Coordinates of N, CA and C in Angstrom, one line a residue:
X268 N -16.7 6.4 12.3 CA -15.6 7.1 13.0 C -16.0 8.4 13.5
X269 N -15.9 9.0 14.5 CA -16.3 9.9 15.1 C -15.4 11.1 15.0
X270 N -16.0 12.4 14.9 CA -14.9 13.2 14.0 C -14.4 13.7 15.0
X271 N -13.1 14.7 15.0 CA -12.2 14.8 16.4 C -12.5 16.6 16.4
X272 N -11.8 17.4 17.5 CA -12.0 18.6 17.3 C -10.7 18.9 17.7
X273 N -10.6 19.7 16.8 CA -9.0 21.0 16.7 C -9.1 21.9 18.1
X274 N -7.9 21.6 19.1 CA -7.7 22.4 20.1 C -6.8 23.7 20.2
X275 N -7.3 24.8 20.6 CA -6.1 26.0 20.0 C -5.6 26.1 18.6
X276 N -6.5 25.7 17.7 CA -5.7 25.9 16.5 C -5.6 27.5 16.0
X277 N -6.2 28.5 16.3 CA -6.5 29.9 15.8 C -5.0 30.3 16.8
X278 N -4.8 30.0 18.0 CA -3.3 30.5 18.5 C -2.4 30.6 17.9
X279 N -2.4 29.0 17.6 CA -1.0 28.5 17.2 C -0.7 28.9 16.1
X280 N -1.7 29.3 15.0 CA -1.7 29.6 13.8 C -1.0 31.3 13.3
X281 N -2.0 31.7 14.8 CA -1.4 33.6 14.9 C 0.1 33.4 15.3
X282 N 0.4 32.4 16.1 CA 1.8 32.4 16.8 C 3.0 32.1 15.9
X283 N 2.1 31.5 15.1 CA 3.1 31.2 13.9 C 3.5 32.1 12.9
X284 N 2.7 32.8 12.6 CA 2.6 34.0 11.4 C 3.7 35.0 12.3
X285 N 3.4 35.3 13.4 CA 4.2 36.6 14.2 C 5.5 36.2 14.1
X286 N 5.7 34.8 14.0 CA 7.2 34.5 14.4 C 8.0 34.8 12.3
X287 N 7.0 34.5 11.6 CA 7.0 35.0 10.3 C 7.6 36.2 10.2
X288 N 7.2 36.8 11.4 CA 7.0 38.6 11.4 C 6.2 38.6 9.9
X289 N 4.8 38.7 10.0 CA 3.5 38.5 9.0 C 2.0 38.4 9.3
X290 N 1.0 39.0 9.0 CA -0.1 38.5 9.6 C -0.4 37.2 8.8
X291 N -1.0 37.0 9.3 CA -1.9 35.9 9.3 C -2.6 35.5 8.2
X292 N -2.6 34.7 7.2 CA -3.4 34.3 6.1 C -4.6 33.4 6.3
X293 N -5.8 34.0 6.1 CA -6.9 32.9 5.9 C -7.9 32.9 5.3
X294 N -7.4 33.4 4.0 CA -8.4 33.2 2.8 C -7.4 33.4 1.7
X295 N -8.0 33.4 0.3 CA -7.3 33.9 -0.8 C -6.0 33.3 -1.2
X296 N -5.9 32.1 -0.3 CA -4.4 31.2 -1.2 C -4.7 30.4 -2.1
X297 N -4.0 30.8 -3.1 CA -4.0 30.2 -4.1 C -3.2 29.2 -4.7
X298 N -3.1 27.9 -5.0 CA -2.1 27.0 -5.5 C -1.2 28.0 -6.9
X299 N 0.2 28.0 -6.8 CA 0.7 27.9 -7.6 C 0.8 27.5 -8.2
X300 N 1.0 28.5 -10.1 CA 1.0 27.1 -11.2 C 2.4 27.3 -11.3
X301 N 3.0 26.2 -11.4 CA 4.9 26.4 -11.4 C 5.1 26.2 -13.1
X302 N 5.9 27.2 -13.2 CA 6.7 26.8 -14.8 C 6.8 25.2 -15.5
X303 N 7.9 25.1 -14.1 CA 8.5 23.8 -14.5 C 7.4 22.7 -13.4
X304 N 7.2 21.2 -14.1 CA 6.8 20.3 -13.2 C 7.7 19.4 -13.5
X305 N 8.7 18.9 -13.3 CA 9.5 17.5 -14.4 C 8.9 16.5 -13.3
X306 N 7.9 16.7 -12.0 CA 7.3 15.5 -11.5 C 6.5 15.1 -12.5
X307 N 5.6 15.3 -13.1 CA 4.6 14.8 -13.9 C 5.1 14.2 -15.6
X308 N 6.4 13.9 -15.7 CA 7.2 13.6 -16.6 C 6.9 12.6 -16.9
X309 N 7.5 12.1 -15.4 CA 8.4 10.2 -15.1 C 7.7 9.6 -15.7
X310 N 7.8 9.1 -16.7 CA 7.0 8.0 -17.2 C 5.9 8.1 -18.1
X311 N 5.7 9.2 -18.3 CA 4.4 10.2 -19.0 C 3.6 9.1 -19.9
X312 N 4.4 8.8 -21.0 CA 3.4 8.3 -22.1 C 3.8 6.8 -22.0
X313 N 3.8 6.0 -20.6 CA 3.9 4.6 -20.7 C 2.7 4.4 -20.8
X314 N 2.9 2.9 -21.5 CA 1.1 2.1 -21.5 C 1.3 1.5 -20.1
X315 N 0.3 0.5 -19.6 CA 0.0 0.0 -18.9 C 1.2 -1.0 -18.8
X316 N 1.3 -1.7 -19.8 CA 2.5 -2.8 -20.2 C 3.8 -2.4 -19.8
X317 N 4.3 -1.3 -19.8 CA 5.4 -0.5 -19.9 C 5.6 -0.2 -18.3
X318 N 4.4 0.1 -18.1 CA 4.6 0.7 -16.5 C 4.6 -0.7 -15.4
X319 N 4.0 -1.5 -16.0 CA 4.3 -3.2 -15.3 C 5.4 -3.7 -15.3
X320 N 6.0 -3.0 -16.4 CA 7.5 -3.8 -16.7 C 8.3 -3.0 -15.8
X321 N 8.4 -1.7 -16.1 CA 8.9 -0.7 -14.5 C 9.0 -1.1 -13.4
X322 N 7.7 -2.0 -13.3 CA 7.6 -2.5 -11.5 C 8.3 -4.0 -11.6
X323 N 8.3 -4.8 -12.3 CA 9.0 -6.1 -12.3 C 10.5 -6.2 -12.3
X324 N 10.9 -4.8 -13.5 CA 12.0 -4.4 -13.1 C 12.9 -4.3 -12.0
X325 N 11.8 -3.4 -10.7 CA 12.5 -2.5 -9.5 C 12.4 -3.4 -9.0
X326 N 11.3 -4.8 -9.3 CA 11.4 -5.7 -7.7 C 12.9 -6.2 -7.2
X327 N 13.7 -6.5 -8.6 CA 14.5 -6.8 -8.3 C 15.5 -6.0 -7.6
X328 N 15.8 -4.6 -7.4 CA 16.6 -3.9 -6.8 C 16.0 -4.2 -5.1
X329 N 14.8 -4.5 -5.0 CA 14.0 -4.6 -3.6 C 13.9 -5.4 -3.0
X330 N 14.7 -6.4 -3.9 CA 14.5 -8.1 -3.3 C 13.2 -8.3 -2.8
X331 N 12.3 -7.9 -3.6 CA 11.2 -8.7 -3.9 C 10.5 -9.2 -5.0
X332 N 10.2 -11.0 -4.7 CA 9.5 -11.6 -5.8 C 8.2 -11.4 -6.6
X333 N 8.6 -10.9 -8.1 CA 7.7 -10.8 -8.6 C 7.1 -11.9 -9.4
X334 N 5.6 -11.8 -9.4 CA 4.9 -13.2 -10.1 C 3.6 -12.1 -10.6
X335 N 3.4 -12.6 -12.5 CA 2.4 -12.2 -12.7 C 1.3 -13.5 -13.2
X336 N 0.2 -12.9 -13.1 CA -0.6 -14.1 -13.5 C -2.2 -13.5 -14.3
X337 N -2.8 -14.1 -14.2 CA -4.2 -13.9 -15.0 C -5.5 -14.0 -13.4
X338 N -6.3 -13.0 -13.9 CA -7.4 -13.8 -12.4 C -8.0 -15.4 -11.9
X339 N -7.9 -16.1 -13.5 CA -8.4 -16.8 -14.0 C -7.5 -17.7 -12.7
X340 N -6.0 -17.6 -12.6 CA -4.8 -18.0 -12.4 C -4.4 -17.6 -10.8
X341 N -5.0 -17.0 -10.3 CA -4.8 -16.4 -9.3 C -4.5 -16.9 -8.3
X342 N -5.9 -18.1 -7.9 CA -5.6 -18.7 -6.5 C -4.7 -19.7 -6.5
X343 N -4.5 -20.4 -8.1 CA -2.9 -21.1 -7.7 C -1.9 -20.5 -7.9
X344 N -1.9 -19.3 -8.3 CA -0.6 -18.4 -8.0 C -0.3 -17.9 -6.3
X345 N -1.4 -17.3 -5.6 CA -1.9 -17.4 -4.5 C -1.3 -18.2 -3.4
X346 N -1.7 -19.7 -4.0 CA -1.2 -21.1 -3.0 C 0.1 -21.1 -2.7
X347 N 0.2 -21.2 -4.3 CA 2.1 -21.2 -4.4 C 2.8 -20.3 -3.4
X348 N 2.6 -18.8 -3.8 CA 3.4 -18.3 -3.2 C 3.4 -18.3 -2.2
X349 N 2.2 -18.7 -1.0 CA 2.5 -19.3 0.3 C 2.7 -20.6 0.9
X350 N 2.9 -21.1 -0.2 CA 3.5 -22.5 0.0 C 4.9 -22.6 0.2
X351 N 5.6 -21.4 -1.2 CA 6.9 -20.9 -1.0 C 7.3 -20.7 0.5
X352 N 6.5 -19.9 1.3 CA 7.1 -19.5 2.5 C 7.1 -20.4 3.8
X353 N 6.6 -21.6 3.1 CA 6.3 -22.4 4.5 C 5.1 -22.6 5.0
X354 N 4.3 -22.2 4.3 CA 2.3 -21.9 4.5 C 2.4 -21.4 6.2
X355 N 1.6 -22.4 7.1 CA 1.3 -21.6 8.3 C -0.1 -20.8 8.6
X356 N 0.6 -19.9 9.4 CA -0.8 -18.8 9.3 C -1.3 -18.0 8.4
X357 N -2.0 -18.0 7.8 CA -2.0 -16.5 6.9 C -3.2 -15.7 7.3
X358 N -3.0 -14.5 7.3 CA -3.8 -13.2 8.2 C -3.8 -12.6 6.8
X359 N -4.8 -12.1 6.9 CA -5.7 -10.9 5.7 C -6.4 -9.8 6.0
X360 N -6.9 -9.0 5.0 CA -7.5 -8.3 5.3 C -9.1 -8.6 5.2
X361 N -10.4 -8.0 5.4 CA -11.2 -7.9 5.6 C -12.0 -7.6 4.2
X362 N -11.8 -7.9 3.0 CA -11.5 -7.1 1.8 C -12.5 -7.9 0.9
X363 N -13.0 -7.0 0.3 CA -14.7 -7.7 -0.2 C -13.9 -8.6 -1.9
X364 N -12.4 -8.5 -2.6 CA -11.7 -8.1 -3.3 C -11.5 -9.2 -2.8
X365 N -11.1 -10.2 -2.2 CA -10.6 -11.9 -2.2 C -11.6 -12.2 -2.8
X366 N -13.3 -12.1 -2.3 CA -14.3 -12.8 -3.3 C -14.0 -12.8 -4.6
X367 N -14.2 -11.2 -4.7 CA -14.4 -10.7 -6.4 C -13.3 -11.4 -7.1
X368 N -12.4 -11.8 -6.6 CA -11.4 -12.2 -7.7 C -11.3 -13.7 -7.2
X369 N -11.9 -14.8 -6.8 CA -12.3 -15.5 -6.7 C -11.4 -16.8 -5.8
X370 N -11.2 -16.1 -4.7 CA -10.4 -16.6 -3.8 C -10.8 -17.0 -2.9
X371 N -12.1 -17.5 -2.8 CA -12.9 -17.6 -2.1 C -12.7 -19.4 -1.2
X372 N -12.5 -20.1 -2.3 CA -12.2 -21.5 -2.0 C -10.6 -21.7 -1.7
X373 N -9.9 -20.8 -1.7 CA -8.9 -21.3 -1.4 C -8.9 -20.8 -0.1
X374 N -9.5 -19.9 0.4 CA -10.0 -19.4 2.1 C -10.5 -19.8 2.9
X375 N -10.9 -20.7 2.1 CA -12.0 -22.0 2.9 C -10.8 -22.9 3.3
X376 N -10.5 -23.5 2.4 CA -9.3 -24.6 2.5 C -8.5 -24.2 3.7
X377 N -8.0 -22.6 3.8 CA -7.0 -22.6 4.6 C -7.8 -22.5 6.1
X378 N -9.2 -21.9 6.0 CA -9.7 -22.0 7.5 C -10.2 -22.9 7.9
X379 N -10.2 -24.3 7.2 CA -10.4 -25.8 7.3 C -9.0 -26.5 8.1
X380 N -8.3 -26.2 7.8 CA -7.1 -26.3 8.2 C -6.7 -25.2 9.4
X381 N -7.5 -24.6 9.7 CA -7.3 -23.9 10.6 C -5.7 -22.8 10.6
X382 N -5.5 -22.2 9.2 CA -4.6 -21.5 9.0 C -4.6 -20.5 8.8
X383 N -5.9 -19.4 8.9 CA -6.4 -18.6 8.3 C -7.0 -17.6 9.6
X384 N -6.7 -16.5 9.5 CA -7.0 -15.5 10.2 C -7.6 -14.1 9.6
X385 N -8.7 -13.7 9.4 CA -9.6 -12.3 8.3 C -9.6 -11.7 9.3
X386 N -8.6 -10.3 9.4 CA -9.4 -9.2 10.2 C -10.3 -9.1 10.9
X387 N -10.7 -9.0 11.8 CA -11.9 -8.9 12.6 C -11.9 -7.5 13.8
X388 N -12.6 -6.7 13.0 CA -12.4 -5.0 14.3 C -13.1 -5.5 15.4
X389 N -13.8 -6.2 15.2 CA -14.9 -6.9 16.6 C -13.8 -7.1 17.6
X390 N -12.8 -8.2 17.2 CA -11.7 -8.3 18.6 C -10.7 -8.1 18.5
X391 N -10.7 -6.6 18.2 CA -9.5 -6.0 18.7 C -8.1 -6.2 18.7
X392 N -7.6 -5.8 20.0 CA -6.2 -6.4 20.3 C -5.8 -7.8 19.7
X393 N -6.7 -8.5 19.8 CA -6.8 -10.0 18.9 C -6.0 -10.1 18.0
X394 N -6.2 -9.6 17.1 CA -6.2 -9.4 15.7 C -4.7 -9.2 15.6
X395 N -3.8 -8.4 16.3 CA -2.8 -8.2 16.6 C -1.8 -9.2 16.6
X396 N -2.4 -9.7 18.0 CA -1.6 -11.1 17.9 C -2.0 -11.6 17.5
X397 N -2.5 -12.4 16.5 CA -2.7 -13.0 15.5 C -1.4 -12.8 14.5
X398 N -1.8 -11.4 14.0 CA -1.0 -11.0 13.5 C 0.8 -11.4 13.3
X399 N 1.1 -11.1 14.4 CA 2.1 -11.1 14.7 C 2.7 -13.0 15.0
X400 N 1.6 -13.5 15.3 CA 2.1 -14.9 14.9 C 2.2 -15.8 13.2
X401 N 1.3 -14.8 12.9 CA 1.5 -15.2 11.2 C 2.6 -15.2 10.3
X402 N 2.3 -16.6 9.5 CA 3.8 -16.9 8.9 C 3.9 -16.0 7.2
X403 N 2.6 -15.8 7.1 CA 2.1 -14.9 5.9 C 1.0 -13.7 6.1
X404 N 1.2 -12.2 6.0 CA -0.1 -11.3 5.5 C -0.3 -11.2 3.8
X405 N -1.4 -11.2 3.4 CA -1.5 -10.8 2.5 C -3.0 -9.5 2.5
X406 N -2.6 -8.7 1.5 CA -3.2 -7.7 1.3 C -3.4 -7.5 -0.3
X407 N -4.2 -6.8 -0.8 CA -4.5 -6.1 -2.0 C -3.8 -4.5 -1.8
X408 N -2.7 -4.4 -3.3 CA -2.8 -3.1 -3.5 C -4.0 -2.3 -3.6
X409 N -3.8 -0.9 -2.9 CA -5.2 0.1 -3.7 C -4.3 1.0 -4.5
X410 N -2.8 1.2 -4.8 CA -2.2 2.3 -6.1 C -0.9 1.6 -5.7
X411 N -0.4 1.5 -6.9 CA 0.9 0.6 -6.8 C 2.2 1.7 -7.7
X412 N 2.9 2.1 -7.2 CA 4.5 3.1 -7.8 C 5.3 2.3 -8.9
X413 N 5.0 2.0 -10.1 CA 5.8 1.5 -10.9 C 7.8 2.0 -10.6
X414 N 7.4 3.2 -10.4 CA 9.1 3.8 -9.7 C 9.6 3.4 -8.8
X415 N 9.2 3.1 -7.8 CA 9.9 2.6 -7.2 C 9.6 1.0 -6.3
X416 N 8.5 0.6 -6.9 CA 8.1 -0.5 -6.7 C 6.9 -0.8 -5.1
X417 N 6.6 0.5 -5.1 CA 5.6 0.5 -3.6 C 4.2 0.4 -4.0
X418 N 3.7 -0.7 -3.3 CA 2.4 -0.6 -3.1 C 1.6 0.0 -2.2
X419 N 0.5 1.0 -2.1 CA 0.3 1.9 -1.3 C -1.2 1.2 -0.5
X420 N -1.4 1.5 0.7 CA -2.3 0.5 1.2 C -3.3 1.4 1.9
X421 N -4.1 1.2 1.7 CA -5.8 2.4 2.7 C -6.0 1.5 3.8
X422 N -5.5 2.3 4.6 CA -6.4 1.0 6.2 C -7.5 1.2 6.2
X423 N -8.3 0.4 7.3 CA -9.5 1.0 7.6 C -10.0 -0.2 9.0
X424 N -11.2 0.0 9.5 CA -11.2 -0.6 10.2 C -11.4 -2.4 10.0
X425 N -11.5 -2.7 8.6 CA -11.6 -4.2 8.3 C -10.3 -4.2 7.5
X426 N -9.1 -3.3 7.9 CA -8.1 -3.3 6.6 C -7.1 -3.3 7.8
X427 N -6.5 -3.8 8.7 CA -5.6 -3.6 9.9 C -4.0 -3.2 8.9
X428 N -3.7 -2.4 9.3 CA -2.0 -2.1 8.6 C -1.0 -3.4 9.6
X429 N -1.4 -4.1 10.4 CA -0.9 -5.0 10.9 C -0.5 -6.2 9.7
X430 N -1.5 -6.5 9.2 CA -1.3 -7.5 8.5 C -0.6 -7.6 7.3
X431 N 0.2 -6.2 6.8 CA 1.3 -6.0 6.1 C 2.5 -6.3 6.6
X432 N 2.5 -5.7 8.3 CA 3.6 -5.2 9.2 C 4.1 -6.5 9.9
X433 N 3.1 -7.3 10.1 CA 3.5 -7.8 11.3 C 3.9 -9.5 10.9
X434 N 3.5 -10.1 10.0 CA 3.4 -11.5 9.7 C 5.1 -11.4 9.1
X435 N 6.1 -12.9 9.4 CA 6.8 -13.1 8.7 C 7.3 -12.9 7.3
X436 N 6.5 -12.9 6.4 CA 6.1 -12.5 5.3 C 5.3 -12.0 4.6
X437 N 5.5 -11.1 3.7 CA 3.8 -10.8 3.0 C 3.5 -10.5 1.7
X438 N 2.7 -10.8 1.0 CA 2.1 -10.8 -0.4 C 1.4 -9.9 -0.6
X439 N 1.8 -9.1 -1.4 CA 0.1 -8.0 -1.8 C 0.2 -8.4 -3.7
X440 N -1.3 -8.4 -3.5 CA -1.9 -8.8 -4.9 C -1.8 -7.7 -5.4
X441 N -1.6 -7.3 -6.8 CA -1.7 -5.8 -7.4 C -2.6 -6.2 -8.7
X442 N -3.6 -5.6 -9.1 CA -3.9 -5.8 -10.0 C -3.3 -4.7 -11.1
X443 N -3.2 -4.7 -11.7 CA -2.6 -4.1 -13.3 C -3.0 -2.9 -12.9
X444 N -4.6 -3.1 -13.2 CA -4.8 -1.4 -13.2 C -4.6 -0.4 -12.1
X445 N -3.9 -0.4 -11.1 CA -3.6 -0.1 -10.0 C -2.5 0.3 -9.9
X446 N -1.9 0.1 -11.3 CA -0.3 0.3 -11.0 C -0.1 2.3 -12.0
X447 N 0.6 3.2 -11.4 CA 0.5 4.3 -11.6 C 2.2 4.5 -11.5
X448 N 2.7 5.8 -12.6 CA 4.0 6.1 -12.6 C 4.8 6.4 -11.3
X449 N 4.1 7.1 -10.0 CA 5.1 7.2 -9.0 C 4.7 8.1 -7.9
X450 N 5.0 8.2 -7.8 CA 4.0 9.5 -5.8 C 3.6 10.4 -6.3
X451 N 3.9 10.8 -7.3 CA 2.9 11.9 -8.0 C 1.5 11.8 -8.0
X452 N 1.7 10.5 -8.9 CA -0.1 10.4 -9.0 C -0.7 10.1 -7.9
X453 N -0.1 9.3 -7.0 CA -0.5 8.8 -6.1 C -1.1 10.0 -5.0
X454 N -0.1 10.9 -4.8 CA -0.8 12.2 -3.9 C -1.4 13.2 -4.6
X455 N -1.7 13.1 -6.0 CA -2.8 13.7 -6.7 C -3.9 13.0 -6.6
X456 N -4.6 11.8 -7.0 CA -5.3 10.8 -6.1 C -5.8 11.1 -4.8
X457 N -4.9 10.9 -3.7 CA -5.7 11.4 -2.2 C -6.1 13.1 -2.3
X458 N -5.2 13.5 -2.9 CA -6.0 15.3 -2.8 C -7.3 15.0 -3.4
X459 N -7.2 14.8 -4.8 CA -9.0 14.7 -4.8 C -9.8 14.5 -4.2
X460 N -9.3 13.1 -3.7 CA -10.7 12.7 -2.6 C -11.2 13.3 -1.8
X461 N -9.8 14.0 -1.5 CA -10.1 14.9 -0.1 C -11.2 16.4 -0.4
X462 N -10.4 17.2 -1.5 CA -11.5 17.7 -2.3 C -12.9 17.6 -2.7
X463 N -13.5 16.1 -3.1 CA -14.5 15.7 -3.1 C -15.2 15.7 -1.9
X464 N -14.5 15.7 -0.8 CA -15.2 15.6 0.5 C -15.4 14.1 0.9
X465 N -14.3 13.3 -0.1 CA -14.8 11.6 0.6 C -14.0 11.7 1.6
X466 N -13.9 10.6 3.0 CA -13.7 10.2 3.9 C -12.3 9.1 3.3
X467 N -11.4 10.0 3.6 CA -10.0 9.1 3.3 C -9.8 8.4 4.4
X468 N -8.4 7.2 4.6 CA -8.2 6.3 5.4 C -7.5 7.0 6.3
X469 N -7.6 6.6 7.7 CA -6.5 7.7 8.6 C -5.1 6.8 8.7
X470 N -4.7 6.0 8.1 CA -3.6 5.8 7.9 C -3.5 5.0 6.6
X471 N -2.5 5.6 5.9 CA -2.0 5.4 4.7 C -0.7 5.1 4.4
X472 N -0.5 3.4 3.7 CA 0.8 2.8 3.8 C 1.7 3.0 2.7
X473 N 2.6 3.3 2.9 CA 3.7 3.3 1.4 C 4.6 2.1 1.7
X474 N 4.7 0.6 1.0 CA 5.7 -0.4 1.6 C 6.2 -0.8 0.2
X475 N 7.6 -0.6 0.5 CA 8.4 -1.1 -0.8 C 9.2 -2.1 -0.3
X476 N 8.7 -3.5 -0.6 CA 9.5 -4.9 -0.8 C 9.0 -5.0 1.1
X477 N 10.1 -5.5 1.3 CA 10.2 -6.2 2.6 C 11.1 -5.0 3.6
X478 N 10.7 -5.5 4.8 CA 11.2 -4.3 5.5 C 12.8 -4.4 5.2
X479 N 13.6 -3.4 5.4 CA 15.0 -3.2 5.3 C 15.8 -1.7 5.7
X480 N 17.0 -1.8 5.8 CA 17.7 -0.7 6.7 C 19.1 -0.6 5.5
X481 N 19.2 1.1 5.5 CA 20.6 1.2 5.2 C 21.4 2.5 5.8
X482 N 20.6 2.5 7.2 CA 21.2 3.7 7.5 C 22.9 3.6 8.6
X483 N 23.1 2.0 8.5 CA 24.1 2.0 9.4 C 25.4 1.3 8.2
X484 N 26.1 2.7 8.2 CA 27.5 2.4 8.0 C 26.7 2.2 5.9
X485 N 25.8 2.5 5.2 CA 25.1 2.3 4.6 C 25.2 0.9 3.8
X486 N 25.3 0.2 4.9 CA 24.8 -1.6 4.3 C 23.8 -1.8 4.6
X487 N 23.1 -2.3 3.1 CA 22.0 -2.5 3.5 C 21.5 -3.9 4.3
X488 N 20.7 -4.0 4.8 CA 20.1 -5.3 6.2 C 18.8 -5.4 5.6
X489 N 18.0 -6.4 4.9 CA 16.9 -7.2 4.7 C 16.3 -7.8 5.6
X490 N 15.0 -7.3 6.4 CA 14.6 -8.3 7.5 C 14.6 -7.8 8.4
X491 N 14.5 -6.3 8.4 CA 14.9 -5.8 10.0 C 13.8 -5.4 10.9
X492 N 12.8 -5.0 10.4 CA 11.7 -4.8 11.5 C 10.3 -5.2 10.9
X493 N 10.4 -5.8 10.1 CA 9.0 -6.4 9.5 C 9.1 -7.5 8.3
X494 N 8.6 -8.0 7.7 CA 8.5 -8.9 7.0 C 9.6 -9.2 6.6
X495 N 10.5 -10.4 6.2 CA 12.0 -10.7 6.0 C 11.8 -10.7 4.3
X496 N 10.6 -11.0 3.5 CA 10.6 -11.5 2.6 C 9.2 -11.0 2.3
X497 N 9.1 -10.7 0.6 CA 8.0 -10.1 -0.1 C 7.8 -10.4 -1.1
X498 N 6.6 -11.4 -1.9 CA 6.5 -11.3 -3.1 C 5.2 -10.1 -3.4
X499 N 5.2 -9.6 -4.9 CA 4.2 -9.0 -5.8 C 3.6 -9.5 -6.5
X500 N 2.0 -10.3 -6.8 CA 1.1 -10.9 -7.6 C 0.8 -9.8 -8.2
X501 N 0.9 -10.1 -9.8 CA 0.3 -8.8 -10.1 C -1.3 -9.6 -11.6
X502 N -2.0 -9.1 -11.1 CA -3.1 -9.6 -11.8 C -3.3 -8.9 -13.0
X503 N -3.0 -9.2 -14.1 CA -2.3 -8.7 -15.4 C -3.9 -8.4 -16.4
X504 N -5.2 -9.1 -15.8 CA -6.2 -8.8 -16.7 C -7.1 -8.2 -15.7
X505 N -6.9 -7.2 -14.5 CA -7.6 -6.2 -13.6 C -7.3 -5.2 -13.5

């Protein structure tokens, strides 16, 4: 990825401070240590087990289906749940994580059958529609919100955010250990990285359940601009 360059940012920055009525700060800030944090509470001393049951909990306020299973268990949990939807197309991501967890033959089967569509940054626009004709995406969580039941997704260029968004339906696998108390950790996580100087994802997903609306008249509407329907695999020995 080719890095971009900041236009007028020293302006806009002085222009900002003046409207402050302030000069200008650019050195010497320091993070505040706050008294109170009751963010870092939620959930403090759950185990792993505790914090899974959090998230099986909330699927149900999200109307989405939760299924746990074993790796061992995976790809017929996998089948099923897009069997449930009507099988079809299913679109994925590019994700070295279908092998490792041994999904490998059941990706065969579906691109034998010609149902199966893997990311490909090679063609582009492609990929889109594809996308968008698909009766299923499935994706792997990379940090999963036991609070409120979101699994958080790193794009990248073999990782299209399409294939959450755009398919009929969609599945993300979570493995266990991926599941964390709640946006806390989760934007403690990307600050580090960022800190360390790794190369984060330039778009980062937060999707809880299936798409839905409650801003009109506040009923809520299931199904309104993206997936109608969502189950959670959560892989209980990863």
């Amino acid at each position: 990825m080719m890095n971009g360059s900041i236009q007028n940012r020293d302006s806009f920055l002085d222009n900002v401070a003046a409207n402050l009525k302030r000069r200008r700060r650019t050195g010497g800030v320091v993070k505040p240590q706050w008294k109170h944090a009751p963010q870092h509470e939620v959930y403090r001393n759950y185990s792993p087990d505790q914090l899974k049951k959090e998230l099986e909990n909330h699927c149900e306020r999200i109307h989405t289906r939760y299924v746990e299973t074993s790796s061992q268990h995976l790809p017929d949990a996998l089948e099923e749940a897009v069997a449930n939807y009507g099988n079809g197309l299913v679109c994925t991501w590019n994700d070295p994580r279908f092998s490792e967890y041994g999904l490998n033959p059941l990706m065969e089967k579906w691109e034998t059958n010609r149902n199966l569509h893997v990311w490909n940054s090679v063609k582009g626009d492609e990929n889109v529609k594809l996308a968008e004709q698909a009766n299923v995406g499935i994706t792997f969580s990379d940090l999963t919100l036991a609070e409120s039941g979101t699994v958080v997704l790193f794009s990248s260029a073999a990782k299209g955010r399409a294939v959450s968004l755009l398919p009929a339906t969609y599945i993300a696998i979570i493995p266990q250990s991926s599941i964390v108390p709640r946006m806390t950790q989760a934007a403690e996580m990307i600050h580090e990285k960022v800190e360390r100087g790794e190369t984060i994802a330039s778009c980062i997903n937060f999707i809880t359940g299936p798409s839905n609306s409650a801003d009109i008249e506040m009923n809520l509407v299931v199904g309104v601009h993206g997936p109608i329907q969502a189950t959670y695999i959560v892989v209980n020995d990863r």
